[in-house]
Coordinates of C-alpha atoms in Angstrom, one line a residue:
Chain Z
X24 CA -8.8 -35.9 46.9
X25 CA -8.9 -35.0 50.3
X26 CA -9.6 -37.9 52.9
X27 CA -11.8 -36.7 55.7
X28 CA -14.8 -39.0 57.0
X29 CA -17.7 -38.2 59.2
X30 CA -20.3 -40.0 60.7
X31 CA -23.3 -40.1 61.0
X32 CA -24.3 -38.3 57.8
X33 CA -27.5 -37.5 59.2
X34 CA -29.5 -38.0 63.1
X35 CA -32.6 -37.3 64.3
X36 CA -32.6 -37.5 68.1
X37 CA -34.8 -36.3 70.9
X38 CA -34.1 -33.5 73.4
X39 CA -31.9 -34.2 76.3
X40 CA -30.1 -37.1 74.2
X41 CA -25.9 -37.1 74.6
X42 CA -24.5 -37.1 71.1
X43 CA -20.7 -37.7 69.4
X44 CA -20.3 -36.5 66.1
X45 CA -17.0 -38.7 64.3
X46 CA -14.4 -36.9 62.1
X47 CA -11.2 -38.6 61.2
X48 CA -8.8 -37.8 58.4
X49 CA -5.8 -39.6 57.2
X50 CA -3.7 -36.6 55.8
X51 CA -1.7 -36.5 59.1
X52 CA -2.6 -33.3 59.4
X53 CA -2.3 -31.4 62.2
X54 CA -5.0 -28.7 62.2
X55 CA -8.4 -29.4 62.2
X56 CA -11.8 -27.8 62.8
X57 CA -15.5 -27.8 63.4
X58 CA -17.6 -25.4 62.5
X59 CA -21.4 -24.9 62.6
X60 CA -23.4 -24.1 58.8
X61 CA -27.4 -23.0 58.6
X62 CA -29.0 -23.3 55.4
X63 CA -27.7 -20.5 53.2
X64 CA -25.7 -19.2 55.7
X65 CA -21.7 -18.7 56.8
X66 CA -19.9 -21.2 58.4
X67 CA -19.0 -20.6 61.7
X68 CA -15.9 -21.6 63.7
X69 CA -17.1 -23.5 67.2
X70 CA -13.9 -25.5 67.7
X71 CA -10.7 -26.0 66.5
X72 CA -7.1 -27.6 67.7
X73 CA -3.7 -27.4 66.6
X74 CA -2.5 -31.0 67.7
X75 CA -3.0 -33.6 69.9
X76 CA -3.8 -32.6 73.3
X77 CA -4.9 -29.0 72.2
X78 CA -8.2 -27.8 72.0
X79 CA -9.5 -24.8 71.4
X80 CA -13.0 -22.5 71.4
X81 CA -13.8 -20.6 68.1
X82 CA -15.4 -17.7 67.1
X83 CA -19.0 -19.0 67.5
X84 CA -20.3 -19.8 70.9
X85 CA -21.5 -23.6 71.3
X86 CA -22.1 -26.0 74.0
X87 CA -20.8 -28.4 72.9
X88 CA -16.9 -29.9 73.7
X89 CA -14.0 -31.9 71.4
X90 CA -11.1 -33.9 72.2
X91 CA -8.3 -34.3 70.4
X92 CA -6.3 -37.7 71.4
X93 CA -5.0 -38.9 68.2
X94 CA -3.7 -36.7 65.3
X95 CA -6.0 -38.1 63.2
X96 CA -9.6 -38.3 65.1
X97 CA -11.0 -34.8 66.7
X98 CA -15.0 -36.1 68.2
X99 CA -17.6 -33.2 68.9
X100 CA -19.8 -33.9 71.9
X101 CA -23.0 -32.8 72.5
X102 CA -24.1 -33.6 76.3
X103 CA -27.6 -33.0 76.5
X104 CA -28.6 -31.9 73.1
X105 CA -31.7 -29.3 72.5
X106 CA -33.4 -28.3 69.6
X107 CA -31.0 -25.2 68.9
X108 CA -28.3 -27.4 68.3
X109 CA -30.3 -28.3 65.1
X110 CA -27.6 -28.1 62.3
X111 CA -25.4 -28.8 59.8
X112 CA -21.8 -29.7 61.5
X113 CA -18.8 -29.5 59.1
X114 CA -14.9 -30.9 60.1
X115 CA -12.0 -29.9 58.6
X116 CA -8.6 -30.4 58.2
X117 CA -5.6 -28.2 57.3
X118 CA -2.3 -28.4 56.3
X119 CA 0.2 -25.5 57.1
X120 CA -0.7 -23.6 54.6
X121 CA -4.4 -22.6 55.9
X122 CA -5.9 -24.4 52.9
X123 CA -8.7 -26.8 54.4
X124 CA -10.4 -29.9 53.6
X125 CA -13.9 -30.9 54.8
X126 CA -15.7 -33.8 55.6
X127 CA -19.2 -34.0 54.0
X128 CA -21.1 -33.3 57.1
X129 CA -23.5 -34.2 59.9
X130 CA -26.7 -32.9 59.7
X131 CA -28.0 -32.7 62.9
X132 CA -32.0 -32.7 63.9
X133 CA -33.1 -32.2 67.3
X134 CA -37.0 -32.8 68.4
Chain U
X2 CA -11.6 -8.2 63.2
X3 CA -10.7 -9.6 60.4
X4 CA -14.1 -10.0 57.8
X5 CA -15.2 -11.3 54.4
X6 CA -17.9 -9.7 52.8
X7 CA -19.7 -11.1 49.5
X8 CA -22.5 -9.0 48.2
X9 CA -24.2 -11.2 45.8
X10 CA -26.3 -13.6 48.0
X11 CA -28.4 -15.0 44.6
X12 CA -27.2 -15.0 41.3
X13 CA -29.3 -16.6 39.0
X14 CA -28.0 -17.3 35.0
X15 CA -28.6 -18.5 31.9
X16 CA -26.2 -21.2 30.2
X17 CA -23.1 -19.6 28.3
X18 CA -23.5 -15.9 30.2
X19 CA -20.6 -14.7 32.4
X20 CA -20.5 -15.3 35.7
X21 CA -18.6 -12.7 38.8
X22 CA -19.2 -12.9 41.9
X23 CA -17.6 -10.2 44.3
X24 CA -15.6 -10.5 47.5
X25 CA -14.1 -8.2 49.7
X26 CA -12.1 -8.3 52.6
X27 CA -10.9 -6.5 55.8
X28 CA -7.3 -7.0 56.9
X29 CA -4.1 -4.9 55.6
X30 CA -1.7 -7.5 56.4
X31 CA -0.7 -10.6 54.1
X32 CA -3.3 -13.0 53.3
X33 CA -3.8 -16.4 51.7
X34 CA -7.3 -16.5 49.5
X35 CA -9.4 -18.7 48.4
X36 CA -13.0 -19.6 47.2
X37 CA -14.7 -22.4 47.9
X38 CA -17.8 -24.4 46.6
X39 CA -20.2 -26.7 47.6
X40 CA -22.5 -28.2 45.2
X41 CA -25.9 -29.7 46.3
X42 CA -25.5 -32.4 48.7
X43 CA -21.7 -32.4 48.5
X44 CA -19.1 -31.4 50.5
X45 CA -17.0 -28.3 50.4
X46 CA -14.3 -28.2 47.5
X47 CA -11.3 -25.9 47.1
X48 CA -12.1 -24.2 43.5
X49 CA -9.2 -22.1 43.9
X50 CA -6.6 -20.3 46.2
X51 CA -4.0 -17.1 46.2
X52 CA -0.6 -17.6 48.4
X53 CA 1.7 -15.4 46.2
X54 CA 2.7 -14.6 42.8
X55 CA 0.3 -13.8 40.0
X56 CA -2.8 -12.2 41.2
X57 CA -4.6 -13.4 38.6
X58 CA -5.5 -17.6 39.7
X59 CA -7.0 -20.3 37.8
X60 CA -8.6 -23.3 39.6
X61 CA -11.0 -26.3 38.5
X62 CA -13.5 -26.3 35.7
X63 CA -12.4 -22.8 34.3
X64 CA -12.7 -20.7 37.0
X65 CA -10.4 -17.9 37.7
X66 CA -10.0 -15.0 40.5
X67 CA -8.2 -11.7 40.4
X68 CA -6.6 -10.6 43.7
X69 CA -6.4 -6.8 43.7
X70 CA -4.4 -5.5 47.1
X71 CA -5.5 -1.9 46.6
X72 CA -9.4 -3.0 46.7
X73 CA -9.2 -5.7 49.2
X74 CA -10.7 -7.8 46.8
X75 CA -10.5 -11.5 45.2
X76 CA -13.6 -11.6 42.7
X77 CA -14.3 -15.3 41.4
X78 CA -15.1 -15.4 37.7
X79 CA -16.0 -17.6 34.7
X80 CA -16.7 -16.7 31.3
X81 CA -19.5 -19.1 30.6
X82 CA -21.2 -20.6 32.6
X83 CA -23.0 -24.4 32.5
X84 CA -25.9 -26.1 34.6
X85 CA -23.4 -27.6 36.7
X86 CA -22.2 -24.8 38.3
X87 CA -25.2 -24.3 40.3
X88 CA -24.0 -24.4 43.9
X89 CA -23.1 -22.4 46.9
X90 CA -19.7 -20.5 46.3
X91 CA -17.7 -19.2 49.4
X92 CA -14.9 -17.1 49.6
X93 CA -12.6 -16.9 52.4
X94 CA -9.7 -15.3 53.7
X95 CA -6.5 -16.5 55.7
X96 CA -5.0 -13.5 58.0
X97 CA -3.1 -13.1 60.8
X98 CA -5.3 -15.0 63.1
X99 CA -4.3 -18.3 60.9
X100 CA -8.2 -19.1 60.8
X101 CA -10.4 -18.8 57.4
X102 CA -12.9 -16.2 57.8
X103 CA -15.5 -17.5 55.6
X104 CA -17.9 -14.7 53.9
X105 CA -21.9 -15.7 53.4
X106 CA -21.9 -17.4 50.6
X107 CA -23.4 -17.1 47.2
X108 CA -26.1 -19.0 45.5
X109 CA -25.5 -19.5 42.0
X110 CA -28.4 -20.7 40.1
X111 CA -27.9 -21.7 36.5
X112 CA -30.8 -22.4 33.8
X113 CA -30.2 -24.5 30.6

């Protein structure tokens, strides 16, 4: 059982609001990821960092920005969020063999 | 690029009927496979994965997948299916970039 927490589970917040979504895992694992999931659709990769200090853009364009201070915690800020950034947002974790472990999401609403 | 393609976007079943559900990737080098799923309201779960070794994988609740290199493929199957397998499978594939490349998903609807 993979242990990977994120909070909130679920927010509603109005436009122009400044947003953290929380991700922590206590594997020790170095890798971890966000990505960005639609309704029915792919996940796609928005951020992702190797180890503390190292961040990294993904595949998928997004406006919002991580840190990575502590092995175990990797935040997602949203600065001023708008109602594109409506969402589901998914962190993961990986250990050196690609395989990954998710959290169970923040879905995002934006009004 | 590196790409996952899986061509069954809705599969809908009865109970006890067979389940496969097609993937195919793009990338000649060596990759680590696997297929996901994520069950209504839950959080993505490893079903199963392909390092090395046997191509032919088992993984939780009697699921298997066949990695054939000449067809770029890893197809997920199960030979009877129950109501709790409804849920969104994904494959995805580990390459070069050391990313997984996550394919669309499939909706798997089961009916007692």
């Amino acid at each position: 059982e993979a242990d990977i927490y994120q909070t909130p589970r679920y927010l509603v917040i109005g436009t122009g609001k400044k947003i953290t979504l929380e991700c922590s895992q206590t594997m020790g694992h170095d890798k971890m990821y966000w990505y960005q999931q639609d309704p029915g659709m792919e996940l796609h990769l928005i951020h992702y960092s190797y180890g503390v200090n190292s961040t990294e853009k993904g595949d998928l364009s997004s406006e919002s920005t991580v840190s990575r201070i502590r092995t175990e915690h990797f935040p997602l800020t949203l600065e001023s969020a708008r109602p594109s950034h409506t969402s589901q947002y998914l962190c993961a974790s990986s250990e050196f063999t690609g395989e990954q472990y998710f959290g169970p999401g923040t879905r995002l609403t934006v009004t | 690029a590196q790409s996952v393609s899986q061509h069954n976007h809705h599969v809908i079943l009865s109970e006890a009927a067979s389940l496969e559900l097609g993937c195919n990737y793009s990338y000649g080098g060596t990759v680590n496979l696997f297929w996901y799923v994520q069950y209504p309201g839950q959080h993505l779960q490893l079903l199963l994965k392909y390092f090395s070794g046997d191509p032919l994988v088992k993984g939780i609740k009697g699921f298997e997948a066949e990695f054939i290199k000449s067809k770029f493929s890893f197809n997920l199957r199960k030979p009877s299916v129950q109501w709790s397998d409804t849920a969104e499978y994904f494959c995805a594939v580990n390459g070069g970039s050391g990313q997984l490349i996550f394919g669309t998903g499939t909706r798997l609807q089961v009916f007692p």
